Tab-separated table of C-alpha atoms in Angstrom:
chain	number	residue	atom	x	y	z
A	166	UNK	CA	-3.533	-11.448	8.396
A	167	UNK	CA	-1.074	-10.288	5.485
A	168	UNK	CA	0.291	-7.103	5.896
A	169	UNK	CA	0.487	-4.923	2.584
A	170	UNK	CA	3.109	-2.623	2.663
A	171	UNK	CA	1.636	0.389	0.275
A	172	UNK	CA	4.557	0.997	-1.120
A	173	UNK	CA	6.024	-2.261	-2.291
A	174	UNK	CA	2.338	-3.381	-2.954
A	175	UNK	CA	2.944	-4.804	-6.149
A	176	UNK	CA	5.547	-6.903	-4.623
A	177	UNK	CA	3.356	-8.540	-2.116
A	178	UNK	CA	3.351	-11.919	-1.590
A	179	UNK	CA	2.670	-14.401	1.625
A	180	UNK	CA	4.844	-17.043	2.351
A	181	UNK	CA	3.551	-19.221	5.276
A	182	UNK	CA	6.325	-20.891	7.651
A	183	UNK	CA	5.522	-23.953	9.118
A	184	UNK	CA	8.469	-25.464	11.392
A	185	UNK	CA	9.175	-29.170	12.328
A	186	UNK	CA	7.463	-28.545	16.177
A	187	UNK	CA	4.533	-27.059	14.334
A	188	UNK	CA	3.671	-29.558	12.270
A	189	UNK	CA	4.581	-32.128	14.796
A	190	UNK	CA	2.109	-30.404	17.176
A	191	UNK	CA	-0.827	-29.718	14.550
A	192	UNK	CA	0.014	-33.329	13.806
A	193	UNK	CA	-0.705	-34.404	17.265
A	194	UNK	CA	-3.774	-32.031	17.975
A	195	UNK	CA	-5.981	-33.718	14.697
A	196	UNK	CA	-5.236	-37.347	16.227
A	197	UNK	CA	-6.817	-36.062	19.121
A	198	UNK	CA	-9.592	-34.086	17.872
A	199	UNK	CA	-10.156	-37.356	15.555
A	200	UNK	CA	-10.225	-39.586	18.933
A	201	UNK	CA	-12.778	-37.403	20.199
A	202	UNK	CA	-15.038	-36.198	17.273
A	203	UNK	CA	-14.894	-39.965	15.082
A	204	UNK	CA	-13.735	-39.415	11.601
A	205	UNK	CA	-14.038	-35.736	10.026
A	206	UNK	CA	-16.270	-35.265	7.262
A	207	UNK	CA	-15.572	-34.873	3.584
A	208	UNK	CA	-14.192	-31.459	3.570
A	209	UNK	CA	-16.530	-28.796	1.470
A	210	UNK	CA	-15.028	-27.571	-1.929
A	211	UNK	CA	-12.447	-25.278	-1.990
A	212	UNK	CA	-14.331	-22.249	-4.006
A	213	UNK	CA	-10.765	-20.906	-5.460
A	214	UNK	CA	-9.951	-24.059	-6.548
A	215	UNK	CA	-12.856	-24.810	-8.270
A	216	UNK	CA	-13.427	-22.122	-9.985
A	217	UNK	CA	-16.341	-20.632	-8.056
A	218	UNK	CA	-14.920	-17.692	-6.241
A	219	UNK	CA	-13.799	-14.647	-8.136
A	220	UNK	CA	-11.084	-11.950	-7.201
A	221	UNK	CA	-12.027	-8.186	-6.993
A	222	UNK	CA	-9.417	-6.742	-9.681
A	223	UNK	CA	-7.635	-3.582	-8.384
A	224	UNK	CA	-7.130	-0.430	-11.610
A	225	UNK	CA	-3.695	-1.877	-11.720
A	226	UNK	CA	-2.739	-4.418	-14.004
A	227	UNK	CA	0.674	-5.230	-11.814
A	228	UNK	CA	-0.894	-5.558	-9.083
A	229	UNK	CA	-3.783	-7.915	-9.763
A	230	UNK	CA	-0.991	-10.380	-11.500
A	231	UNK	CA	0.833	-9.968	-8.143
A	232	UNK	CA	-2.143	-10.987	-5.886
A	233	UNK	CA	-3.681	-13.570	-8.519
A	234	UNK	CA	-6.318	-11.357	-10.331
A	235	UNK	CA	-7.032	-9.209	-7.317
A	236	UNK	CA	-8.205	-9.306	-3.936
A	237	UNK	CA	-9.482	-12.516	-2.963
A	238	UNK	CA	-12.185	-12.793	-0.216
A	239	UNK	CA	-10.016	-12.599	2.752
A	240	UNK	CA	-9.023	-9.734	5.542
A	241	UNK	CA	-6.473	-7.655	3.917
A	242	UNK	CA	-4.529	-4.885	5.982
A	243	UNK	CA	-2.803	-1.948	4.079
A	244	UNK	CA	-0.401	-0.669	6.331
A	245	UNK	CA	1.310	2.501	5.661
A	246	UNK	CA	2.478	5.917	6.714
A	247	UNK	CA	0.557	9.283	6.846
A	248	UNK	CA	0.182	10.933	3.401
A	249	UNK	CA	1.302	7.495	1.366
A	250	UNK	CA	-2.228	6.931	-0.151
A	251	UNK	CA	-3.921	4.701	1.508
A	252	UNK	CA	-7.041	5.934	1.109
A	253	UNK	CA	-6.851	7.073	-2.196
A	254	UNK	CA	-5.471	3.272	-3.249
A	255	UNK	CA	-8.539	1.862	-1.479
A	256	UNK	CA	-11.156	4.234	-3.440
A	257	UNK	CA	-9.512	3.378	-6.861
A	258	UNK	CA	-10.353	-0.092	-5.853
A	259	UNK	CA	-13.663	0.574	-4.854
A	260	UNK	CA	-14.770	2.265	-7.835
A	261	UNK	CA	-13.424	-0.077	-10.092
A	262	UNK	CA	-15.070	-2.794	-7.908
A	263	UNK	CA	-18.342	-0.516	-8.412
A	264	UNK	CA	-17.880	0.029	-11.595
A	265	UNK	CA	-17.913	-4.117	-12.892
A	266	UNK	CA	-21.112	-4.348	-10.494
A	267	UNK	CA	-19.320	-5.254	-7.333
A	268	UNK	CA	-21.488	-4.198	-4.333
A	269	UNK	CA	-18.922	-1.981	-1.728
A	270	UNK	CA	-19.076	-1.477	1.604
A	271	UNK	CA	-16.927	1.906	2.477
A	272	UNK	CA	-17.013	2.634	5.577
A	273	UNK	CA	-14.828	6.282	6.706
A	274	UNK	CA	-13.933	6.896	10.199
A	275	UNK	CA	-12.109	10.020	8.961
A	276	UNK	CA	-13.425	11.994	5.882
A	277	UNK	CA	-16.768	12.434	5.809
A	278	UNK	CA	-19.310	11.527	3.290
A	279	UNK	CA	-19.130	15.075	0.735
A	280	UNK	CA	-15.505	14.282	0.779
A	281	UNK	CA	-15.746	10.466	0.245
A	282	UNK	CA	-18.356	11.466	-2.868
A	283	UNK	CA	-15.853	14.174	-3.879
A	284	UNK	CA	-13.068	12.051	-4.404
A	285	UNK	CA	-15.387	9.565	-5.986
A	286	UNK	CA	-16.704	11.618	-8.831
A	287	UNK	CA	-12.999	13.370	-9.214
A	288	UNK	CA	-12.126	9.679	-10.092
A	289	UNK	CA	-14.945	8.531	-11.990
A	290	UNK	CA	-14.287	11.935	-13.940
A	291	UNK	CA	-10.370	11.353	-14.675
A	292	UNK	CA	-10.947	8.130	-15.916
A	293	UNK	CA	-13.129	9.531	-18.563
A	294	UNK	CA	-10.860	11.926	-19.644
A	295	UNK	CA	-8.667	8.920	-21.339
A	296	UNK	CA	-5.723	10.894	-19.985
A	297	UNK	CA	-6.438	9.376	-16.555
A	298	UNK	CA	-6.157	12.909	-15.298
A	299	UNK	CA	-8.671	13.912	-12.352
A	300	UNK	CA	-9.422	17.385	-11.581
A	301	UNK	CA	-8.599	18.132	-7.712
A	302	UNK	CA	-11.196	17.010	-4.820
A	303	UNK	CA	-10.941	19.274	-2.830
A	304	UNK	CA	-12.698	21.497	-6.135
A	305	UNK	CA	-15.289	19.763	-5.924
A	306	UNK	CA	-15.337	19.420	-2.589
A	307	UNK	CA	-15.328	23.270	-1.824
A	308	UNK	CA	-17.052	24.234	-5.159
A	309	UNK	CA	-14.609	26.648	-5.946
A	310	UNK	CA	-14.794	26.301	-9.558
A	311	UNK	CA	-18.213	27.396	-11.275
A	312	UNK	CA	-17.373	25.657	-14.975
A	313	UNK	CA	-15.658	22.209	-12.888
A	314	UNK	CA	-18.663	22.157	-10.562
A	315	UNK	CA	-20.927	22.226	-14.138
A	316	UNK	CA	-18.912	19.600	-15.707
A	317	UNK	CA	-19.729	17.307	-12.657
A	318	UNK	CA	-22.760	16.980	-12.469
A	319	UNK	CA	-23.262	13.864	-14.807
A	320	UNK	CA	-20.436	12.154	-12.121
A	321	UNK	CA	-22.373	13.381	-8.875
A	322	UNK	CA	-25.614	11.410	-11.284
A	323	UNK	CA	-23.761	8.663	-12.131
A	324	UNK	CA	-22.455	8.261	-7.907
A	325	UNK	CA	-25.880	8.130	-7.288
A	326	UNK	CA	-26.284	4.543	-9.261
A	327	UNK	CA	-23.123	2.615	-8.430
A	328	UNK	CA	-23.771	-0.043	-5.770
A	329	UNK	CA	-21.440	1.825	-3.337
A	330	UNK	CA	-22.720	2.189	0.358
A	331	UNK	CA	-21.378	5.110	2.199
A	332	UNK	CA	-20.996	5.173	6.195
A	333	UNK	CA	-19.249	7.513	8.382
A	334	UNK	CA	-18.259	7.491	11.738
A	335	UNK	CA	-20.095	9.505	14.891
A	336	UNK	CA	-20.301	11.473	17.390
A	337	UNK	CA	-20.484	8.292	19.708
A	338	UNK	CA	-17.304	6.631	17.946
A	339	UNK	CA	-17.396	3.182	15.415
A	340	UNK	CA	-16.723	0.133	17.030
A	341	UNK	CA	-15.127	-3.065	15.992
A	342	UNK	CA	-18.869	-5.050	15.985
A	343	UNK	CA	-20.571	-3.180	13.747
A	344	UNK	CA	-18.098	-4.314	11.108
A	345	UNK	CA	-19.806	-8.245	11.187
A	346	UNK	CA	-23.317	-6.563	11.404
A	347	UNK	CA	-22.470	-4.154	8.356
A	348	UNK	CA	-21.104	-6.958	6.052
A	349	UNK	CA	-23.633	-9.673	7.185
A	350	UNK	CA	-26.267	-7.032	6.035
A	351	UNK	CA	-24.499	-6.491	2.676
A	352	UNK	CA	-24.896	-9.915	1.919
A	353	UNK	CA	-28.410	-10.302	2.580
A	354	UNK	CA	-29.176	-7.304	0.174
A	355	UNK	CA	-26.900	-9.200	-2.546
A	356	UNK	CA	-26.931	-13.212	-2.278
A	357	UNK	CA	-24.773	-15.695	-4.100
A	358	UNK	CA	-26.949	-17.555	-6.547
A	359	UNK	CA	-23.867	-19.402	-7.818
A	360	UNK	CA	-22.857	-20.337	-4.648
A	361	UNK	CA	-20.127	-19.165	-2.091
A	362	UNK	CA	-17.807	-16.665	-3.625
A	363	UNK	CA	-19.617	-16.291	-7.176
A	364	UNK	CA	-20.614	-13.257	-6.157
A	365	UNK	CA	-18.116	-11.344	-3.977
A	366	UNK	CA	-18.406	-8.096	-1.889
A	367	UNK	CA	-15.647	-5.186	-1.261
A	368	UNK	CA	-15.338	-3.564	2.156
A	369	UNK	CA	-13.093	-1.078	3.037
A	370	UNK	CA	-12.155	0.435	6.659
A	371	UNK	CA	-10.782	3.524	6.709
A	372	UNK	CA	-9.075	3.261	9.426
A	373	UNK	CA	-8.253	1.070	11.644
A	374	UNK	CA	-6.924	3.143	14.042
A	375	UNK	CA	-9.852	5.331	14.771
A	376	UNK	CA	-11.709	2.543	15.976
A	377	UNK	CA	-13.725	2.829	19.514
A	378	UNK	CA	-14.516	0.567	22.448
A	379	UNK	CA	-17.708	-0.684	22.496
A	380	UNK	CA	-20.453	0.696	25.009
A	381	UNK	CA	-19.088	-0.213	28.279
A	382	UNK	CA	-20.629	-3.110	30.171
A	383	UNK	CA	-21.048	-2.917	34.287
A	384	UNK	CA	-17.801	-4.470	35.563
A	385	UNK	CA	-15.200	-4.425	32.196
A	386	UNK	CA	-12.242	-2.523	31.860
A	387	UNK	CA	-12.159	-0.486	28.709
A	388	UNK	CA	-9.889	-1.594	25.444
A	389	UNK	CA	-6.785	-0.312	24.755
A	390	UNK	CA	-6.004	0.683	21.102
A	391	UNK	CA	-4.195	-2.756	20.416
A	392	UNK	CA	-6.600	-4.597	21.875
A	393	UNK	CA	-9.241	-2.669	19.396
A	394	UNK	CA	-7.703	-2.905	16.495
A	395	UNK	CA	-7.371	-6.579	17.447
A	396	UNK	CA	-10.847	-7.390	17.738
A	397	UNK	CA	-11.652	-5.113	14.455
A	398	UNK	CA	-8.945	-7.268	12.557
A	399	UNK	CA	-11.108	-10.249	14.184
A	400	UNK	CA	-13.983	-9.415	13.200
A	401	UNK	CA	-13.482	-8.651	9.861
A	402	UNK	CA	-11.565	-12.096	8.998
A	403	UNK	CA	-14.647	-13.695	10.620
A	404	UNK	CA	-17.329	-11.846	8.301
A	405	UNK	CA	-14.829	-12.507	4.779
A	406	UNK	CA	-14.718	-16.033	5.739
A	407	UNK	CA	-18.610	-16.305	6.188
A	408	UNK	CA	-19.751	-13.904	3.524
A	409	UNK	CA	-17.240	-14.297	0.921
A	410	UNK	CA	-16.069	-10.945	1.015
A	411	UNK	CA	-12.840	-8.977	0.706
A	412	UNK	CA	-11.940	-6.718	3.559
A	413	UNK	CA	-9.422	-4.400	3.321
A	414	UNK	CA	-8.346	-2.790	6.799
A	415	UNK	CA	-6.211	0.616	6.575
A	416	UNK	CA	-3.734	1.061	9.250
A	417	UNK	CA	-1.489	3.951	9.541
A	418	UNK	CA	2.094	3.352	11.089
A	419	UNK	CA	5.025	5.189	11.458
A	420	UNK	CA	7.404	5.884	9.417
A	421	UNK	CA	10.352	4.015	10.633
A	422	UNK	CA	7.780	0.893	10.535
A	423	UNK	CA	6.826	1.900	7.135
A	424	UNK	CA	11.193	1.422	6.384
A	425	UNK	CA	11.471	-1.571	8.005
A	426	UNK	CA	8.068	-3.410	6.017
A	427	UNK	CA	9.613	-2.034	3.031
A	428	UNK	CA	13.170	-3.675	3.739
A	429	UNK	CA	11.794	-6.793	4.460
A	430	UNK	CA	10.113	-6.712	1.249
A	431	UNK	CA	13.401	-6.373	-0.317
A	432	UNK	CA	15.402	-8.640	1.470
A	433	UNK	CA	12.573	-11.108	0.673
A	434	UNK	CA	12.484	-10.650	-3.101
């Protein structure tokens, strides 16, 4: 999976490696899959290639030039520390996805949903202002101010209509399967007419981090975090490959990992 570094996101690029024993090996692996299986079939069209499949554009002009008009369908993990803005990064996108009739899948193991609709309508209400300028969430979120809470009203309307689908975690924790469930659903409620990728769908986990084991079974030992976030990561590559969507994964890391991604970066460019 690539690994976006917030920071130096509009530097992001992914540069596959391939050594000599690689090759040699994958080399050696087809000849025998080809002894086994007879000759492979024509291989299905590549929907990037042709045209077919279209990238979710971020607000940011620099960055969708960076990542070839967007995000493409794919498992995408921004990786970052505490307080960078993550989350706020990943709404942008999703109401700019919503907004050019991109169905969105957000799903919030943290906030819950008044403060995911908060933050929505703060945005949808800054980028009317022309100035780009949104009033505070928590405002809204709180209701603190009579004449702001008046002014919103068309925005908490106009939430209502986007094709944005809310879900927070519970009581009982979120685990890593219901992400293939939750996007395999999302298609069904929006098909591709066009064919694979014509139509593409945004889902964002928020984050990755706070996801939990699944219901034990009689006999199984319980996952560790790693092994969680593993299967989440999984998952969600699995359900972008076979549903043509775009899943973006937050992580949170620590801050000396957040210096090192960001010197790598560097050293790279």
């Amino acid at each position: 999976l690539p690994m976006i570094p917030f920071r130096r996101l509009s530097n992001y690029t992914l540069r596959p490696v391939r050594s000599l024993a690689q090759k040699s090996l994958a080399a050696f692996a087809l000849t025998a899959l080809f002894a086994a299986c007879g000759p492979p079939e024509a291989p299905p069209k590549d929907p990037q290639s042709d045209g077919t499949a279209k990238p979710i554009a971020t607000p940011w002009p620099t960055v969708n030039e960076k990542l070839r008009g967007g995000f493409w369908p794919g498992c995408h993990v921004i990786a970052g520390g505490t307080g960078d803005g993550k989350t706020q990064l990943a709404l942008q996108t999703a109401v700019e996805a919503a907004l050019a009739n991109v169905p969105v899948l957000y799903i919030a193991l943290e906030l819950d949903r008044a403060q995911l609709i908060a933050r929505i309508v703060a945005l949808l209400m800054g980028r009317q202002s022309g100035s780009g300028h949104a009033p505070k969430w928590s405002d809204l979120y709180y209701g603190t101010d009579a004449r702001l809470m008046e002014r919103a009203v068309p925005y908490f309307e106009q939430v209502k209509t986007l094709p944005i689908r809310l879900e927070e975690g519970d009581a009982f924790g979120w685990h890593a399967q219901r992400l293939y469930r939750r996007i395999a659903g999302l298609r069904e409620r929006h098909p591709e007419p066009n064919g694979k990728g014509s139509a593409p769908l945004l889902v964002v986990l928020d984050y990755l981090q706070l996801i939990a084991d699944a219901p034990p079974i009689p006999g199984t030992r319980s996952l560790d975090l790693r092994e969680r976030i593993g299967r989440a990561a999984y998952l969600g590559r699995i359900a972008a490959r076979d549903f043509s969507a775009a899943v973006l994964l937050l992580s949170a890391v620590a801050r000396d990992s957040v210096t090192k991604m960001a010197k790598i970066v560097k050293d790279d460019e």
